[in-house]
Coordinates of C-alpha atoms and ligand atoms in Angstrom, one line a residue:
X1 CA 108.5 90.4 84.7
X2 CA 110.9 92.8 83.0
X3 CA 112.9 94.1 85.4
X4 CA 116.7 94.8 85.1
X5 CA 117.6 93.6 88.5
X6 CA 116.5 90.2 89.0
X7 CA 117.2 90.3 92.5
X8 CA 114.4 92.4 93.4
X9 CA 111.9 89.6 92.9
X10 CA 111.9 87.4 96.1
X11 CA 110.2 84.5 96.9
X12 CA 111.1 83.8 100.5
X13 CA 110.8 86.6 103.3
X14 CA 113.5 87.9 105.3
X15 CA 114.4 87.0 108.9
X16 CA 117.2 87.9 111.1
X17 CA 119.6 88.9 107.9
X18 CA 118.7 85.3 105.9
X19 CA 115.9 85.1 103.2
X20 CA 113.7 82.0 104.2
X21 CA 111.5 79.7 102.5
X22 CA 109.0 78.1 104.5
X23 CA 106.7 74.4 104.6
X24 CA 103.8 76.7 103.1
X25 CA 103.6 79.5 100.2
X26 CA 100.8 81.5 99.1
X27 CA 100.7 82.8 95.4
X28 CA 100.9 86.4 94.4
X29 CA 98.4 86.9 91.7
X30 CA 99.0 90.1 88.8
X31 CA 95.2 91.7 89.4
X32 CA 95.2 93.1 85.4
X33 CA 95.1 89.4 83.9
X34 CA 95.0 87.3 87.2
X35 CA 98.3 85.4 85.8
X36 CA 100.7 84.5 88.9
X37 CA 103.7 86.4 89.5
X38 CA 105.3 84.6 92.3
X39 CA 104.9 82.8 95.6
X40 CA 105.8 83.4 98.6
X41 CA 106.4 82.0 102.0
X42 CA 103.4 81.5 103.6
X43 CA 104.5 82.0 107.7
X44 CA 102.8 81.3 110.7
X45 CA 103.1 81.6 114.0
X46 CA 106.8 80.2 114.6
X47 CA 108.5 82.7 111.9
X48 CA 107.0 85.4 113.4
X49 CA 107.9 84.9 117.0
X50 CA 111.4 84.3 115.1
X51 CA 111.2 88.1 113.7
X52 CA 110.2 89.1 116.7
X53 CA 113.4 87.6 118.1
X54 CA 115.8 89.0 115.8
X55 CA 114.3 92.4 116.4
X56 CA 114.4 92.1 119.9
X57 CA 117.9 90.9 119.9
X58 CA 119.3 93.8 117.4
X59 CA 117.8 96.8 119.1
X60 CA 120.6 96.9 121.4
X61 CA 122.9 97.1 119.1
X62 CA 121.2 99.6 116.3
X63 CA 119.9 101.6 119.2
X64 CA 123.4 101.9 120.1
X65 CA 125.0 103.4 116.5
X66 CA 125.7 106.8 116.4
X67 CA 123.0 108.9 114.8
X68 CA 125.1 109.6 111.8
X69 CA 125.6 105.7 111.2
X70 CA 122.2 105.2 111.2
X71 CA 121.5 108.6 108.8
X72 CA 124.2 107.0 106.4
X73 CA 122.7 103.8 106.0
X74 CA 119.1 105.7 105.7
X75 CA 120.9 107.6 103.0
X76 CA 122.6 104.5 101.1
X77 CA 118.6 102.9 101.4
X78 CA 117.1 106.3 99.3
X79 CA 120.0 105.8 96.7
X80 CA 119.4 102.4 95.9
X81 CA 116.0 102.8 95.7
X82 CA 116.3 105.7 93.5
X83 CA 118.6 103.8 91.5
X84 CA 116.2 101.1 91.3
X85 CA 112.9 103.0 90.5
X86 CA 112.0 101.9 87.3
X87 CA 112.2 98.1 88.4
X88 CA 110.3 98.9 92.1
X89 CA 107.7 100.5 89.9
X90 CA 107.1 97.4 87.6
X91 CA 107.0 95.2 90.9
X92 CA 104.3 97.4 92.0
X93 CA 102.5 97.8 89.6
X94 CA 102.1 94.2 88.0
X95 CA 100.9 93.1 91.6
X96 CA 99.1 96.2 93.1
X97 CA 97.8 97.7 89.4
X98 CA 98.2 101.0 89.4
X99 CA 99.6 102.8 86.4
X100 CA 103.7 102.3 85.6
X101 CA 103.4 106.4 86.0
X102 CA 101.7 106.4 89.8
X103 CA 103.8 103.6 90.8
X104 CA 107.0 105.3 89.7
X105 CA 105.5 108.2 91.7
X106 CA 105.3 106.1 94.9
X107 CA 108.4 105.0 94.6
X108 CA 109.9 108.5 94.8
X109 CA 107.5 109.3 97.3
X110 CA 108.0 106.7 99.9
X111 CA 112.0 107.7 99.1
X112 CA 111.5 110.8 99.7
X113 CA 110.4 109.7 103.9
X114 CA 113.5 107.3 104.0
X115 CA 115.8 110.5 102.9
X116 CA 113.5 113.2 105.1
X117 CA 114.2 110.6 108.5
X118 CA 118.4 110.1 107.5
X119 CA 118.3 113.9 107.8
X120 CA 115.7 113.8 111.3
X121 CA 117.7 110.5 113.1
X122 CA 120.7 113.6 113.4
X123 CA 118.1 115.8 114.6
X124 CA 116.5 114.0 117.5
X125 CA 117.2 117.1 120.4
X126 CA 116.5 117.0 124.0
X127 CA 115.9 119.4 126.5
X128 CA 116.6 121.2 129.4
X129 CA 114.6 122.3 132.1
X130 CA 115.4 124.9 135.3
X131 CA 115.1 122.9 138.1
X132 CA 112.7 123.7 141.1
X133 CA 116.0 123.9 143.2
X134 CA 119.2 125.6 143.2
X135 CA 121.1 122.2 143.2
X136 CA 118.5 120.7 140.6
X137 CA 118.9 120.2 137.1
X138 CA 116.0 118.7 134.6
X139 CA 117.4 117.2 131.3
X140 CA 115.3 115.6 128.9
X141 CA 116.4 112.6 126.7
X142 CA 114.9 111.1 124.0
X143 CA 115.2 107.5 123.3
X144 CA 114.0 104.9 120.6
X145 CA 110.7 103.1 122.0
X146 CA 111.5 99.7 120.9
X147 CA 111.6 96.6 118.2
X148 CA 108.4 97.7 116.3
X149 CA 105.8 96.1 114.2
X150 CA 104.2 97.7 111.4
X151 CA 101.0 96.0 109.3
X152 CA 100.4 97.6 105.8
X153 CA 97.5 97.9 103.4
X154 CA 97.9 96.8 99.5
X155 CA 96.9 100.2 98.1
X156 CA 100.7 102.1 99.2
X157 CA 102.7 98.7 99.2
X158 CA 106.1 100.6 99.1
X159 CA 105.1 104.2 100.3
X160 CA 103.1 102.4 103.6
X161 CA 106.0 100.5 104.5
X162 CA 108.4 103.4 104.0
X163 CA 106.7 106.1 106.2
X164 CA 106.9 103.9 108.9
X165 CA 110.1 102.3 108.8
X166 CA 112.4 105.1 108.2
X167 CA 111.2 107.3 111.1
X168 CA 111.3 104.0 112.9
X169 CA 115.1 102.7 111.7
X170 CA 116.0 106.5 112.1
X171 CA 115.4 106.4 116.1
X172 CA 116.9 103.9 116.8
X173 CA 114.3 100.7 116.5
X174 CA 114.3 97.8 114.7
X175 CA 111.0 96.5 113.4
X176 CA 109.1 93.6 112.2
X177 CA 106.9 94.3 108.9
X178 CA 103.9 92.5 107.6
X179 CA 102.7 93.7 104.5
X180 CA 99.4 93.2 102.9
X181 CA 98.7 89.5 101.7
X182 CA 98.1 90.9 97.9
X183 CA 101.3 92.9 97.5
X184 CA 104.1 91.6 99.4
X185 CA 106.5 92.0 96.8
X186 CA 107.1 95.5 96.6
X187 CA 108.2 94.7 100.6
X188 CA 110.7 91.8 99.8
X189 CA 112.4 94.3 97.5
X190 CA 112.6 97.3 100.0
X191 CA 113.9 94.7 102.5
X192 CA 116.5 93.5 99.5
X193 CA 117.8 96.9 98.8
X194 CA 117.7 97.9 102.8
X195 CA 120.2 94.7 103.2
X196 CA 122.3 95.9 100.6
X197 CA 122.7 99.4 102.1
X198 CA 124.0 98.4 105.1
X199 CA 120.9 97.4 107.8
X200 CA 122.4 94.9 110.0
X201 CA 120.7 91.6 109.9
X202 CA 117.5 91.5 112.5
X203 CA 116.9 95.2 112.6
X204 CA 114.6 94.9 109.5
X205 CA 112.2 91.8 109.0
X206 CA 109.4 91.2 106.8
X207 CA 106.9 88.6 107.3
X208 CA 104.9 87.4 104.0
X209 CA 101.8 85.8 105.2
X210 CA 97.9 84.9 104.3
X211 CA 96.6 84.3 107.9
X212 CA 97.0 87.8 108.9
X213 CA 94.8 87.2 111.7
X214 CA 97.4 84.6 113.5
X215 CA 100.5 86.7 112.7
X216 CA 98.7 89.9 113.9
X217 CA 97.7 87.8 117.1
X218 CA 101.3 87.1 117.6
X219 CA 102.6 90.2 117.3
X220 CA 100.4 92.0 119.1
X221 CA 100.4 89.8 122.3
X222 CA 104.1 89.5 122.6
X223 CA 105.4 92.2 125.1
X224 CA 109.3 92.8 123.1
X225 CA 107.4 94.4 120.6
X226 CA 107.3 98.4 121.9
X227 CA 104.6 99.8 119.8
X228 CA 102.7 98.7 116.5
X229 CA 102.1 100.8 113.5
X230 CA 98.5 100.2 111.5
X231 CA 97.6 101.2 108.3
X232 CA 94.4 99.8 107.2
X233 CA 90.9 99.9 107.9
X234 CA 89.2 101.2 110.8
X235 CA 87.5 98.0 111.7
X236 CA 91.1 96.3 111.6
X237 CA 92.9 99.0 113.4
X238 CA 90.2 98.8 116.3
X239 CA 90.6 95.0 116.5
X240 CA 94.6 95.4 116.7
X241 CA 94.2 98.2 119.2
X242 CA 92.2 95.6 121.5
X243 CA 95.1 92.9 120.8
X244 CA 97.7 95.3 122.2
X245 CA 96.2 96.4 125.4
X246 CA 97.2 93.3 127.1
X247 CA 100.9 95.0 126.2
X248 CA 100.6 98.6 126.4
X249 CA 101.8 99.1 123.4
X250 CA 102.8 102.5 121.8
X251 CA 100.2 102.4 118.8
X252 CA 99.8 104.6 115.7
X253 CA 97.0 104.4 113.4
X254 CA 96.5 105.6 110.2
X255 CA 93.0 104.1 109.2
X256 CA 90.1 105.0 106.9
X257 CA 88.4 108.0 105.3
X258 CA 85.7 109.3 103.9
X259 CA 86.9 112.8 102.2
X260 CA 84.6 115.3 101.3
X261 CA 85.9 117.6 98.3
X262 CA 83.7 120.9 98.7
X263 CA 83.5 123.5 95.9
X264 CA 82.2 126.7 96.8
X265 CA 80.6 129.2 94.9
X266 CA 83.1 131.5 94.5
X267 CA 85.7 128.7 93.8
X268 CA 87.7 128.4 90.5
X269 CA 85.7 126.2 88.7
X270 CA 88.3 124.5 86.0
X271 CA 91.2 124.3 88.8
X272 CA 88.6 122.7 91.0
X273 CA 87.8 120.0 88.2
X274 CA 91.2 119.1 87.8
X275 CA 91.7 118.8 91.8
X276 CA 88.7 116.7 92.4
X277 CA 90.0 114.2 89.6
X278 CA 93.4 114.5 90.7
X279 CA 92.2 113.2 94.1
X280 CA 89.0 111.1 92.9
X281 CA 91.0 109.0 90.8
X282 CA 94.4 108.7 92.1
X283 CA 95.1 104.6 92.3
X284 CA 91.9 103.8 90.5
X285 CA 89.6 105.9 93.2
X286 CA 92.0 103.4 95.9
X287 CA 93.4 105.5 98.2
X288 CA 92.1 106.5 101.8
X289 CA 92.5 110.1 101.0
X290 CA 90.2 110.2 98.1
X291 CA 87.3 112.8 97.6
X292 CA 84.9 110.3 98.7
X293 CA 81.5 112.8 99.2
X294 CA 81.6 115.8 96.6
X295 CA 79.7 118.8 97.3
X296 CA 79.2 121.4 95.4
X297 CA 77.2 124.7 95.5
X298 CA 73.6 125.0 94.0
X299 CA 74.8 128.3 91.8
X300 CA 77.8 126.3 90.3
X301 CA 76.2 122.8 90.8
X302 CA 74.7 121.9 86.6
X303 CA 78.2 123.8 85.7
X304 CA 80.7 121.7 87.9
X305 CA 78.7 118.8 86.8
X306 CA 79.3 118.9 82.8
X307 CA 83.3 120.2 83.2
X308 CA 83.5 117.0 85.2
X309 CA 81.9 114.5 83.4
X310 CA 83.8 115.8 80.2
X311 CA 87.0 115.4 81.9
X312 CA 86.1 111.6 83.6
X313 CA 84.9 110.4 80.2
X314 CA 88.8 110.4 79.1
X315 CA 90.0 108.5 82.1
X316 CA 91.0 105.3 80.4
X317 CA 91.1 102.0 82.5
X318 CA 93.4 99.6 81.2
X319 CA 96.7 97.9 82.3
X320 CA 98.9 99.9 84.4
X321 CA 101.9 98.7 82.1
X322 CA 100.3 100.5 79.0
X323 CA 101.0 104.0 78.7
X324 CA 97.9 105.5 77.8
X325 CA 95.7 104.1 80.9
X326 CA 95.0 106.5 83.7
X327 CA 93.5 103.8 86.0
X328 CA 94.5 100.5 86.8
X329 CA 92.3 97.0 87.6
X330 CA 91.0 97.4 91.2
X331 CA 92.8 95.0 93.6
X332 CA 90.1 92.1 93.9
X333 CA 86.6 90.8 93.1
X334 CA 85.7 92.0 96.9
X335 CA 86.6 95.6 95.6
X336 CA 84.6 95.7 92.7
X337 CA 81.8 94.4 93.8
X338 CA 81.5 96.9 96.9
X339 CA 82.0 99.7 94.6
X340 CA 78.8 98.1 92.3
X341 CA 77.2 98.1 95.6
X342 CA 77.7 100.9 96.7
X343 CA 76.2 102.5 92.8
X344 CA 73.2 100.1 92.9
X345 CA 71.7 101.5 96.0
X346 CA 72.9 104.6 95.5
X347 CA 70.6 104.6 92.3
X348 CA 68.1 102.6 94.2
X349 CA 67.4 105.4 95.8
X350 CA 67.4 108.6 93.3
X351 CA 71.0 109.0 92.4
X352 CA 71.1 110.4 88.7
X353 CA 73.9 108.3 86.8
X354 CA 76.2 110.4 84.8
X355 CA 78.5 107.8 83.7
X356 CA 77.6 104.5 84.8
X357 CA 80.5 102.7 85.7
X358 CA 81.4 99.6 83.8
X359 CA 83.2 96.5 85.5
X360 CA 85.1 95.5 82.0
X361 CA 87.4 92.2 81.8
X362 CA 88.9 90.9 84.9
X363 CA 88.6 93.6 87.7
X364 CA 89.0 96.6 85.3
X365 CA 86.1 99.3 86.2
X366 CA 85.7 102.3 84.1
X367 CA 85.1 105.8 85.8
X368 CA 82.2 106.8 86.6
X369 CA 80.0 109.7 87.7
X370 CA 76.5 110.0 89.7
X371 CA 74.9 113.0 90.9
X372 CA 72.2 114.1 93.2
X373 CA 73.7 111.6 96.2
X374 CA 72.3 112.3 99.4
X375 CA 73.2 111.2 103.3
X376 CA 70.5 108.7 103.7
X377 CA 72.7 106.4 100.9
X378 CA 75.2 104.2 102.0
X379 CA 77.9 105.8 99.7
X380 CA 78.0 108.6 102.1
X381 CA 78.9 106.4 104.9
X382 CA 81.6 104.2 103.4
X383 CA 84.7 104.4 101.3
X384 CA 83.5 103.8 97.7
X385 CA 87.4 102.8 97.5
X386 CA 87.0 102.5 93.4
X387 CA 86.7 105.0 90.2
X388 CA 83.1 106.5 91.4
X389 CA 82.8 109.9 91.7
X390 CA 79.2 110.9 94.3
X391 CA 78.0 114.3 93.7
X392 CA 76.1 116.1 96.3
X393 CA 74.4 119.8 96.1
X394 CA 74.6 122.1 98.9
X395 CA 73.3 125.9 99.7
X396 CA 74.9 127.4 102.6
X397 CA 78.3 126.9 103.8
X398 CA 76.7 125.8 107.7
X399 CA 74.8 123.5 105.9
X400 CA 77.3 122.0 104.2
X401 CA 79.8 122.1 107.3
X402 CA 77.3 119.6 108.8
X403 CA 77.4 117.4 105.9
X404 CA 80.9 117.3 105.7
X405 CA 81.4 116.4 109.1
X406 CA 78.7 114.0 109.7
X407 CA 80.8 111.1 109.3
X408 CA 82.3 109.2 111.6
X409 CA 86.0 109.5 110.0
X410 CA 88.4 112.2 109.6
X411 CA 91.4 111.8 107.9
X412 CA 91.2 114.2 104.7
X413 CA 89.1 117.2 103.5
X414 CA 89.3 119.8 100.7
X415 CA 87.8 122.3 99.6
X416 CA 87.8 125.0 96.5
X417 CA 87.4 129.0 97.0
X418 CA 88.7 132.2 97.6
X419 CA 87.6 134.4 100.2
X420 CA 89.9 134.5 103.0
X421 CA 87.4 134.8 105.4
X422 CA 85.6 132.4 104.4
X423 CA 88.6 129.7 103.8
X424 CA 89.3 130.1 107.4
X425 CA 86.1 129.5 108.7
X426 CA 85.6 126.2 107.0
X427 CA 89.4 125.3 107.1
X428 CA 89.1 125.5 111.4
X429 CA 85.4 123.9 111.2
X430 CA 86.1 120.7 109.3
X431 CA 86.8 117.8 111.4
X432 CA 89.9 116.5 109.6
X433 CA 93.3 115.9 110.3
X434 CA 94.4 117.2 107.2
X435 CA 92.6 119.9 104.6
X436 CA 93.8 120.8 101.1
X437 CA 92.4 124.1 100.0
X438 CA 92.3 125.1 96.4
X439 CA 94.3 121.5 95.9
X440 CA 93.8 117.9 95.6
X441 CA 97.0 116.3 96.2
X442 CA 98.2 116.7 100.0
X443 CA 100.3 113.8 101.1
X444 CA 104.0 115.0 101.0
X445 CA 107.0 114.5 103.2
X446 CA 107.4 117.9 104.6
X447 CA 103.8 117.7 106.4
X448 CA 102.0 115.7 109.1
X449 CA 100.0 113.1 107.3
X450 CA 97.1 111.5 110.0
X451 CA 93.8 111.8 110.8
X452 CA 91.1 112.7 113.6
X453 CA 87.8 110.9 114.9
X454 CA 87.7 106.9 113.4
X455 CA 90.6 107.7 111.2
X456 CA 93.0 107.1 114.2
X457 CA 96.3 108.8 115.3
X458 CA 99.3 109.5 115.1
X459 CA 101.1 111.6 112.3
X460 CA 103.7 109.9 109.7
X461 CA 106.0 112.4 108.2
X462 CA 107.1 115.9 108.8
X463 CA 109.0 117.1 112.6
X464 CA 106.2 115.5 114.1
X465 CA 106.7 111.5 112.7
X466 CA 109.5 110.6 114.1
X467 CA 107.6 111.2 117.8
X468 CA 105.5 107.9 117.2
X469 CA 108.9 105.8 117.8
X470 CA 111.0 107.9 120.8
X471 CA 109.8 108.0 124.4
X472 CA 110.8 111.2 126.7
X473 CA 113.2 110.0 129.7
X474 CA 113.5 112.7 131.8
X475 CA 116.8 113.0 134.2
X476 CA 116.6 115.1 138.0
X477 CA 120.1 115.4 138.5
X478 CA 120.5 116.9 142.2
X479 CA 123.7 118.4 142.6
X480 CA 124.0 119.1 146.3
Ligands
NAP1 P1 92.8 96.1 106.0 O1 91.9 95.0 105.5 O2 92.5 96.7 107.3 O3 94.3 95.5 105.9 C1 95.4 96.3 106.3 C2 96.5 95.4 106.8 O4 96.0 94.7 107.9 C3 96.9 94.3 105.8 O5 98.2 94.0 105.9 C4 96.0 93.1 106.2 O6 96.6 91.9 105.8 C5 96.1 93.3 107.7 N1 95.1 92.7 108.5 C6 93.8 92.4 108.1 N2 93.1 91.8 109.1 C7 94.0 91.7 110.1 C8 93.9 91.1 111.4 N3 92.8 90.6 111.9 N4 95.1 91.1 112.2 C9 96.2 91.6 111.7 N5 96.3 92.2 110.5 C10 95.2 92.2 109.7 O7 92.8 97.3 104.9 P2 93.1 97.2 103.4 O8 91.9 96.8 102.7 O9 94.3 96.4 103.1 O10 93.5 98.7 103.1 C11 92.5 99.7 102.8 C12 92.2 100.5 104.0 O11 93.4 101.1 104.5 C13 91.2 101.6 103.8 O12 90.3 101.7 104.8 C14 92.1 102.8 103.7 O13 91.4 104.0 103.9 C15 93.1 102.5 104.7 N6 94.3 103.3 104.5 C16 94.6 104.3 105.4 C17 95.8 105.1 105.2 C18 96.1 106.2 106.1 O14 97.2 106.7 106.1 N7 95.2 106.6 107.0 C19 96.6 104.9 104.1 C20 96.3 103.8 103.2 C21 95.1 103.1 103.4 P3 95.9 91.0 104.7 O15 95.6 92.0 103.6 O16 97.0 90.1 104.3 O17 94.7 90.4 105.3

């Protein structure tokens, strides 16, 4: 791989400050040409009661540090990784695929939480509260909530891992991470640069496994761990939440969507074009924001239609290391073939392809476009999760409220117009944790990221994130 700083690329995993090999390894394979990139310790059971351990162990002591020590060493964390961009980019993208340019974009991105939480770790205020008696006084501390453990998905390998670890280091907790099976590289180098900037060995661990079922088990059942953050599928997150009940744990999760993108009649046509690729196609279609069900009005529908096809024909899938691609290989076989799925019955049953999409060498899929979808298709239900773009025509704005909520998730929703009236209504009506109007980027440090319904809970980011990893203590203090 050509990266400048060679330490970046680990092949052992990181427990209580000392990088580990262990009796098994699993390989970490480049999706583009399949060539391996790497192995990596393949733990079990007994490392991860071990990171457990050294997290439980440290808090004391990092819970302990003043809030500026722990903002410096959050600080000293951004610069290295901003120093080290161009190389965290390459790691991520030869083993998640995304283009060099989204990956470099991650890499800011997921900075951009660890530098937003040095700043919040100062920031972490109490209260006070007038007593119900003279000699009473009500004060309100905050504290950290525990060691943590946070499980990631492959699509954000470095931005995942960040939005829950610096709100996390920031309060005070230490925390035991288990990233996704296919992209555990990209949090061996995090954990690198985190040692190097100062986090005391056992405050941050990261478990490389393929039996994410044993080490989730372990992890959830084992009461020193004080809360777990999930992102990842709903059906995962539900298991997980079931795991940790024996526990009580503190839980956030940050599961899956199924975005509609709405473009109403009095909408902008060519800005909404560029917003619905910006979203549609952002990591290959891979992300669990993306405009998943896209409706648009009947007067605008044949219109919005051609701009778009026009503008997806020139979305060039190729390897993310080669400038001129704009989409990446999907992660897996799995991936492609839901997304042929999910375009087969779609067609099966009166979908009009556009653009049909092509599954090219390896697990590259071209983009493509199909019209005409409607809710009795299983591409409204699921994440398409690939470069597929589902058209859907609508006529009034109650109809189309209906449609857009008659899903079980709710993480995302946009939509493209400009009466104010009108932009209220459906802004208060959709059932979402998060809306872009007239956009389709919304993820961004300054603003609660989460969802609603199946999409889970909890917000990462913003004033509100660093509230999934402090509990309230309140004091009486009776002064008679
Ligand atoms: P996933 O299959 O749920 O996996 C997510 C993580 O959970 C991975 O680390 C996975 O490890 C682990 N995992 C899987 N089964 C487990 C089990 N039984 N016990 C413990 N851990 C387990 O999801 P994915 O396919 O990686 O990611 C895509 C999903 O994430 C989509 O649904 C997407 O919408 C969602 N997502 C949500 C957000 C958000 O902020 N709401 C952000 C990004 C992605 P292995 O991969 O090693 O098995």
């Amino acid at each position: 791989m050509d990266i400048k700083n060679k330490n970046l690329l680990k092949n052992s995993c990181l427990i209580n400050g000392q990088w580990r090999e262990s009796a098994k390894s699993f390989e970490v394979i480049n999706p583009y040409n399949q060539e391996l990139i790497i192995s990596v310790p393949d733990c079990g059971e007994s490392e991860t009661l071990e990171a457990i351990e050294a997290a439980h162990k440290s808090f004391e002591s990092w819970k302990s540090q003043t809030a500026e020590k722990r903002s410096d060493i959050l600080y000293a964390w951004y610069d290295l990784i901003m120093k080290n961009q161009e190389d965290l980019a390459t790691i991520l993208t030869t083993e998640q695929g995304k283009i060099l340019a989204e990956a470099r974009a991650e890499i800011a991105y997921g900075a951009s939480y660890i530098k937003w939480f040095a700043e919040e770790a100062r920031r972490i205020y109490g209260d006070t509260i007038p007593g119900k008696s003279q000699d009473e006084r009500i004060i309100v501390i905050k504290q950290a909530v525990g060691p943590v453990a946070s499980i990631t998905p492959w699509n954000f390998p470095m931005a995942m891992i960040a939005r829950k670890i610096a709100p996390a280091l920031a309060a005070g907790c230490t925390a035991v991470i288990k990233p996704a099976e296919d992209t555990p590289l990209s949090a061996l180098a995090m954990a690198y640069l985190a040692e190097q900037a100062g986090i005391p060995n056992g405050v941050l661990n990261v478990i490389t496994t393929s039996d994410s079922s044993t080490v989730g088990k372990v992890l959830c059942a084992d009461d020193r761990i004080k809360k777990l953050s999930f992102t990842g599928s709903t059906k995962v997150g539900k298991i997980l939440m079931e795991q940790c009940s024996p526990t009580l744990k503190k839980l956030s999760m940050e599961l899956g969507g199924n975005a509609p993108m709405i473009i109403l009649d009095d909408a902008d046509i060519d800005k909404a074009v560029s917003g619905t690729i910006a979203s549609k196609f952002r990591n290959a279609g891979q992300t669990c924001v993306c405009a998943n069900r896209i409706y648009v009005h009947e007067s605008i529908y044949d219109t919005f239609i051609e701009k778009l096809e026009n503008r997806i024909k020139k979305i060039k899938a190729g390897s993310g290391l080669e400038s001129d691609s704009k989409i990446g290989p999907l992660i897996n076989q799995a991936a492609v073939d839901k997304v042929t799925r999910l375009f087969e019955e779609a067609k099966s049953k009166g979908a009009r392809v556009i653009i049909e999409p092509e599954v090219k060498e390896g697990l590259l899929m071209s983009a493509g476009m199909i019209a005409d979808v409607t809710h009795d298709m299983d591409i409204a239900k699921e994440e398409i999760f690939g470069p597929l773009a589902a058209i859907y025509k609508f006529s009034t704005d109650e109809e189309m409220l209906k449609l857009a909520n008659d899903t079980e998730f709710g993480l995302a929703a946009y939509f493209f117009g400009t009466d104010p009236k009108r932009i209220w209504h459906i802004a208060e009506n959709l059932e979402s944790g998060m809306v872009g109007i007239n956009t389709g980027l919304i993820s961004n440090v300054t603003a609660p990221f989460g969802g609603v319904k199946h999409s889970g809970f909890g917000r990462e980011g913003s004033k509100y994130g660093i509230e999934e990893y402090i509990q309230i203590k309140y004091l009486n203090w009776n002064l008679s």
